Amino acid sequence: MKTTVVRAVASLLVAASLTACGFQLRGSSGQYNMPFQSIYLAFPETSPLGTELKRNLRAGDSVRIENDASKAQALFDVLGETRGKSILSLNSLGRVREYSLSYTLVFRVRDANNKELLAPTEITLRRNIAFDESQVLAKESEEALLYRDMQSDLVQQILRRLAAIKPAA
């Protein structure tokens, strides 16, 4: 009981000291200063990654998502988006014990005059997942959760790269 109280007090002190120094958790894209006011995202309408990226950009208030490429200051071109699954290890019976999941996005960003603001960029994320054939449904759910986690991570990396673009002089 006493250690629980001590831990709780220590946690409160740490939290209070972090907020006092100005520390903030990374959140939505609102903290990113984009070098453009509007962007066209060339994702398919049904793309979960495109939907999440749009949601994060809209949360920032400073960027308008255009449905017409000719009205946008920046054009985000998707050059490739792939998900992969490969065997990482086998057990002594030759059955799969672990998989490696990958999510790769290749994109570039151009301005309204077709000048490249960000050269073709590839982001590849990987996650490992243990496999147990007696728990197939649970492992499928875990796999879907890992892909969603990679998608969120990918969106944050895209936002950082967009914010780092230097506007043409």
PDB file of C-alpha atoms in Angstrom:
ATOM      1  CA  MET A   1       0.000   0.000   0.000  1.00  0.00           C
ATOM      2  CA  LYS A   2       2.762   2.421   0.984  1.00  0.00           C
ATOM      3  CA  THR A   3       4.695   1.848  -2.291  1.00  0.00           C
ATOM      4  CA  THR A   4       1.531   2.505  -4.295  1.00  0.00           C
ATOM      5  CA  VAL A   5       1.065   5.896  -2.607  1.00  0.00           C
ATOM      6  CA  VAL A   6       4.744   6.752  -3.123  1.00  0.00           C
ATOM      7  CA  ARG A   7       4.499   5.838  -6.812  1.00  0.00           C
ATOM      8  CA  ALA A   8       1.360   7.916  -7.254  1.00  0.00           C
ATOM      9  CA  VAL A   9       2.968  10.955  -5.627  1.00  0.00           C
ATOM     10  CA  ALA A  10       6.146  10.495  -7.707  1.00  0.00           C
ATOM     11  CA  SER A  11       4.060  10.272 -10.894  1.00  0.00           C
ATOM     12  CA  LEU A  12       2.235  13.486 -10.025  1.00  0.00           C
ATOM     13  CA  LEU A  13       5.515  15.272  -9.315  1.00  0.00           C
ATOM     14  CA  VAL A  14       6.984  14.162 -12.650  1.00  0.00           C
ATOM     15  CA  ALA A  15       3.847  15.225 -14.517  1.00  0.00           C
ATOM     16  CA  ALA A  16       3.807  18.607 -12.764  1.00  0.00           C
ATOM     17  CA  SER A  17       7.479  19.261 -13.488  1.00  0.00           C
ATOM     18  CA  LEU A  18       7.067  18.361 -17.170  1.00  0.00           C
ATOM     19  CA  THR A  19       4.150  20.708 -17.663  1.00  0.00           C
ATOM     20  CA  ALA A  20       5.991  23.463 -15.784  1.00  0.00           C
ATOM     21  CA  CYS A  21       8.906  23.300 -18.239  1.00  0.00           C
ATOM     22  CA  GLY A  22       6.613  23.650 -21.272  1.00  0.00           C
ATOM     23  CA  PHE A  23       6.734  20.005 -22.387  1.00  0.00           C
ATOM     24  CA  GLN A  24       3.766  18.886 -24.467  1.00  0.00           C
ATOM     25  CA  LEU A  25       2.912  15.477 -25.842  1.00  0.00           C
ATOM     26  CA  ARG A  26       3.059  15.145 -29.600  1.00  0.00           C
ATOM     27  CA  GLY A  27      -0.478  15.308 -30.844  1.00  0.00           C
ATOM     28  CA  SER A  28      -2.266  16.340 -33.978  1.00  0.00           C
ATOM     29  CA  SER A  29      -0.692  18.206 -36.860  1.00  0.00           C
ATOM     30  CA  GLY A  30      -1.690  21.548 -35.318  1.00  0.00           C
ATOM     31  CA  GLN A  31       1.876  22.052 -34.130  1.00  0.00           C
ATOM     32  CA  TYR A  32       3.296  21.698 -37.651  1.00  0.00           C
ATOM     33  CA  ASN A  33       3.780  24.853 -39.692  1.00  0.00           C
ATOM     34  CA  MET A  34       3.241  23.831 -43.286  1.00  0.00           C
ATOM     35  CA  PRO A  35       4.942  25.916 -46.000  1.00  0.00           C
ATOM     36  CA  PHE A  36       1.742  25.991 -48.083  1.00  0.00           C
ATOM     37  CA  GLN A  37      -1.911  26.917 -47.496  1.00  0.00           C
ATOM     38  CA  SER A  38      -3.526  24.209 -49.637  1.00  0.00           C
ATOM     39  CA  ILE A  39      -2.669  20.680 -50.749  1.00  0.00           C
ATOM     40  CA  TYR A  40      -4.079  18.074 -53.103  1.00  0.00           C
ATOM     41  CA  LEU A  41      -3.653  14.476 -51.885  1.00  0.00           C
ATOM     42  CA  ALA A  42      -3.577  11.930 -54.737  1.00  0.00           C
ATOM     43  CA  PHE A  43      -4.786   8.977 -52.671  1.00  0.00           C
ATOM     44  CA  PRO A  44      -7.571   6.686 -53.858  1.00  0.00           C
ATOM     45  CA  GLU A  45     -10.897   7.645 -52.277  1.00  0.00           C
ATOM     46  CA  THR A  46     -10.953   4.407 -50.236  1.00  0.00           C
ATOM     47  CA  SER A  47      -7.389   4.669 -48.893  1.00  0.00           C
ATOM     48  CA  PRO A  48      -7.302   4.425 -45.073  1.00  0.00           C
ATOM     49  CA  LEU A  49      -3.870   6.112 -45.083  1.00  0.00           C
ATOM     50  CA  GLY A  50      -5.193   9.006 -47.194  1.00  0.00           C
ATOM     51  CA  THR A  51      -8.196   9.400 -44.897  1.00  0.00           C
ATOM     52  CA  GLU A  52      -6.019   9.550 -41.775  1.00  0.00           C
ATOM     53  CA  LEU A  53      -3.590  12.004 -43.393  1.00  0.00           C
ATOM     54  CA  LYS A  54      -6.496  14.276 -44.409  1.00  0.00           C
ATOM     55  CA  ARG A  55      -7.907  14.118 -40.877  1.00  0.00           C
ATOM     56  CA  ASN A  56      -4.543  15.091 -39.363  1.00  0.00           C
ATOM     57  CA  LEU A  57      -4.000  17.937 -41.832  1.00  0.00           C
ATOM     58  CA  ARG A  58      -7.508  19.310 -41.204  1.00  0.00           C
ATOM     59  CA  ALA A  59      -6.881  19.229 -37.449  1.00  0.00           C
ATOM     60  CA  GLY A  60      -4.082  21.733 -37.945  1.00  0.00           C
ATOM     61  CA  ASP A  61      -6.352  24.577 -39.208  1.00  0.00           C
ATOM     62  CA  SER A  62      -3.604  26.059 -41.394  1.00  0.00           C
ATOM     63  CA  VAL A  63      -3.897  23.785 -44.472  1.00  0.00           C
ATOM     64  CA  ARG A  64      -6.862  23.408 -46.800  1.00  0.00           C
ATOM     65  CA  ILE A  65      -7.379  20.040 -48.535  1.00  0.00           C
ATOM     66  CA  GLU A  66      -8.310  20.648 -52.180  1.00  0.00           C
ATOM     67  CA  ASN A  67     -10.329  18.201 -54.285  1.00  0.00           C
ATOM     68  CA  ASP A  68      -9.110  19.854 -57.476  1.00  0.00           C
ATOM     69  CA  ALA A  69      -5.344  19.634 -58.110  1.00  0.00           C
ATOM     70  CA  SER A  70      -5.347  22.896 -60.114  1.00  0.00           C
ATOM     71  CA  LYS A  71      -6.453  24.878 -57.035  1.00  0.00           C
ATOM     72  CA  ALA A  72      -3.753  23.536 -54.669  1.00  0.00           C
ATOM     73  CA  GLN A  73      -0.384  25.099 -53.855  1.00  0.00           C
ATOM     74  CA  ALA A  74       1.128  21.650 -53.197  1.00  0.00           C
ATOM     75  CA  LEU A  75       0.443  18.311 -54.875  1.00  0.00           C
ATOM     76  CA  PHE A  76       1.091  15.107 -52.920  1.00  0.00           C
ATOM     77  CA  ASP A  77       1.643  12.262 -55.410  1.00  0.00           C
ATOM     78  CA  VAL A  78       1.479   8.651 -54.240  1.00  0.00           C
ATOM     79  CA  LEU A  79       3.995   6.699 -56.313  1.00  0.00           C
ATOM     80  CA  GLY A  80       3.469   3.411 -54.477  1.00  0.00           C
ATOM     81  CA  GLU A  81       1.819   1.974 -51.375  1.00  0.00           C
ATOM     82  CA  THR A  82       2.401  -1.656 -50.400  1.00  0.00           C
ATOM     83  CA  ARG A  83       1.882  -3.905 -47.427  1.00  0.00           C
ATOM     84  CA  GLY A  84       3.921  -7.060 -47.064  1.00  0.00           C
ATOM     85  CA  LYS A  85       4.166 -10.125 -44.879  1.00  0.00           C
ATOM     86  CA  SER A  86       7.150 -12.457 -44.842  1.00  0.00           C
ATOM     87  CA  ILE A  87       8.237 -15.373 -42.703  1.00  0.00           C
ATOM     88  CA  LEU A  88      10.745 -14.331 -40.075  1.00  0.00           C
ATOM     89  CA  SER A  89      11.350 -17.636 -38.283  1.00  0.00           C
ATOM     90  CA  LEU A  90      10.225 -21.263 -38.159  1.00  0.00           C
ATOM     91  CA  ASN A  91       9.914 -23.690 -35.269  1.00  0.00           C
ATOM     92  CA  SER A  92      11.610 -27.105 -35.097  1.00  0.00           C
ATOM     93  CA  LEU A  93       8.720 -28.673 -37.054  1.00  0.00           C
ATOM     94  CA  GLY A  94       9.132 -26.214 -39.923  1.00  0.00           C
ATOM     95  CA  ARG A  95       6.001 -24.243 -39.060  1.00  0.00           C
ATOM     96  CA  VAL A  96       5.895 -20.459 -38.975  1.00  0.00           C
ATOM     97  CA  ARG A  97       6.738 -19.013 -35.576  1.00  0.00           C
ATOM     98  CA  GLU A  98       7.123 -15.323 -36.505  1.00  0.00           C
ATOM     99  CA  TYR A  99       6.185 -13.020 -39.374  1.00  0.00           C
ATOM    100  CA  SER A 100       7.625  -9.672 -40.371  1.00  0.00           C
ATOM    101  CA  LEU A 101       5.004  -7.143 -41.493  1.00  0.00           C
ATOM    102  CA  SER A 102       6.015  -4.196 -43.662  1.00  0.00           C
ATOM    103  CA  TYR A 103       4.255  -1.074 -44.890  1.00  0.00           C
ATOM    104  CA  THR A 104       5.935   1.011 -47.601  1.00  0.00           C
ATOM    105  CA  LEU A 105       4.867   4.340 -49.048  1.00  0.00           C
ATOM    106  CA  VAL A 106       6.669   6.124 -51.882  1.00  0.00           C
ATOM    107  CA  PHE A 107       5.557   9.712 -52.553  1.00  0.00           C
ATOM    108  CA  ARG A 108       6.683  13.090 -53.825  1.00  0.00           C
ATOM    109  CA  VAL A 109       5.425  16.634 -53.428  1.00  0.00           C
ATOM    110  CA  ARG A 110       5.221  19.212 -56.252  1.00  0.00           C
ATOM    111  CA  ASP A 111       4.107  22.818 -56.336  1.00  0.00           C
ATOM    112  CA  ALA A 112       1.421  24.271 -58.615  1.00  0.00           C
ATOM    113  CA  ASN A 113       4.052  24.874 -61.333  1.00  0.00           C
ATOM    114  CA  ASN A 114       5.054  21.185 -61.301  1.00  0.00           C
ATOM    115  CA  LYS A 115       8.365  21.999 -59.570  1.00  0.00           C
ATOM    116  CA  GLU A 116       9.455  19.274 -57.158  1.00  0.00           C
ATOM    117  CA  LEU A 117       9.306  20.412 -53.527  1.00  0.00           C
ATOM    118  CA  LEU A 118      10.149  16.973 -52.131  1.00  0.00           C
ATOM    119  CA  ALA A 119      11.875  14.373 -54.303  1.00  0.00           C
ATOM    120  CA  PRO A 120      10.455  10.836 -54.390  1.00  0.00           C
ATOM    121  CA  THR A 121      10.664   9.630 -50.803  1.00  0.00           C
ATOM    122  CA  GLU A 122      10.252   6.090 -49.512  1.00  0.00           C
ATOM    123  CA  ILE A 123       9.164   5.324 -45.968  1.00  0.00           C
ATOM    124  CA  THR A 124       9.185   1.672 -44.904  1.00  0.00           C
ATOM    125  CA  LEU A 125       7.971   0.530 -41.507  1.00  0.00           C
ATOM    126  CA  ARG A 126       8.359  -2.983 -40.110  1.00  0.00           C
ATOM    127  CA  ARG A 127       6.789  -4.829 -37.208  1.00  0.00           C
ATOM    128  CA  ASN A 128       7.331  -8.419 -36.067  1.00  0.00           C
ATOM    129  CA  ILE A 129       4.453 -10.613 -34.967  1.00  0.00           C
ATOM    130  CA  ALA A 130       4.605 -13.990 -33.256  1.00  0.00           C
ATOM    131  CA  PHE A 131       2.338 -16.618 -34.798  1.00  0.00           C
ATOM    132  CA  ASP A 132       0.449 -19.464 -33.152  1.00  0.00           C
ATOM    133  CA  GLU A 133      -1.735 -21.598 -35.398  1.00  0.00           C
ATOM    134  CA  SER A 134      -4.013 -22.428 -32.463  1.00  0.00           C
ATOM    135  CA  GLN A 135      -4.914 -18.707 -32.201  1.00  0.00           C
ATOM    136  CA  VAL A 136      -5.411 -17.752 -35.852  1.00  0.00           C
ATOM    137  CA  LEU A 137      -8.296 -15.293 -35.311  1.00  0.00           C
ATOM    138  CA  ALA A 138      -6.496 -13.496 -32.479  1.00  0.00           C
ATOM    139  CA  LYS A 139      -3.337 -13.240 -34.579  1.00  0.00           C
ATOM    140  CA  GLU A 140      -5.288 -11.841 -37.543  1.00  0.00           C
ATOM    141  CA  SER A 141      -6.710  -9.154 -35.250  1.00  0.00           C
ATOM    142  CA  GLU A 142      -3.241  -8.416 -33.884  1.00  0.00           C
ATOM    143  CA  GLU A 143      -1.912  -8.134 -37.447  1.00  0.00           C
ATOM    144  CA  ALA A 144      -4.656  -5.654 -38.376  1.00  0.00           C
ATOM    145  CA  LEU A 145      -3.864  -3.649 -35.241  1.00  0.00           C
ATOM    146  CA  LEU A 146      -0.153  -3.559 -36.133  1.00  0.00           C
ATOM    147  CA  TYR A 147      -0.959  -2.313 -39.652  1.00  0.00           C
ATOM    148  CA  ARG A 148      -3.150   0.447 -38.158  1.00  0.00           C
ATOM    149  CA  ASP A 149      -0.291   1.379 -35.817  1.00  0.00           C
ATOM    150  CA  MET A 150       2.125   1.523 -38.760  1.00  0.00           C
ATOM    151  CA  GLN A 151      -0.376   3.670 -40.674  1.00  0.00           C
ATOM    152  CA  SER A 152      -0.548   6.193 -37.809  1.00  0.00           C
ATOM    153  CA  ASP A 153       3.236   6.230 -37.553  1.00  0.00           C
ATOM    154  CA  LEU A 154       3.461   6.750 -41.316  1.00  0.00           C
ATOM    155  CA  VAL A 155       1.075   9.723 -41.164  1.00  0.00           C
ATOM    156  CA  GLN A 156       3.201  11.380 -38.465  1.00  0.00           C
ATOM    157  CA  GLN A 157       6.364  10.853 -40.530  1.00  0.00           C
ATOM    158  CA  ILE A 158       4.657  12.316 -43.629  1.00  0.00           C
ATOM    159  CA  LEU A 159       3.517  15.369 -41.636  1.00  0.00           C
ATOM    160  CA  ARG A 160       7.067  15.975 -40.373  1.00  0.00           C
ATOM    161  CA  ARG A 161       8.452  15.718 -43.915  1.00  0.00           C
ATOM    162  CA  LEU A 162       5.778  18.080 -45.274  1.00  0.00           C
ATOM    163  CA  ALA A 163       6.521  20.618 -42.543  1.00  0.00           C
ATOM    164  CA  ALA A 164      10.260  20.421 -43.349  1.00  0.00           C
ATOM    165  CA  ILE A 165       9.767  21.451 -46.996  1.00  0.00           C
ATOM    166  CA  LYS A 166      11.522  24.710 -47.756  1.00  0.00           C
ATOM    167  CA  PRO A 167       9.323  26.999 -49.880  1.00  0.00           C
ATOM    168  CA  ALA A 168      10.830  28.155 -53.167  1.00  0.00           C
ATOM    169  CA  ALA A 169      12.450  31.560 -52.906  1.00  0.00           C
TER     170      ALA A 169
END
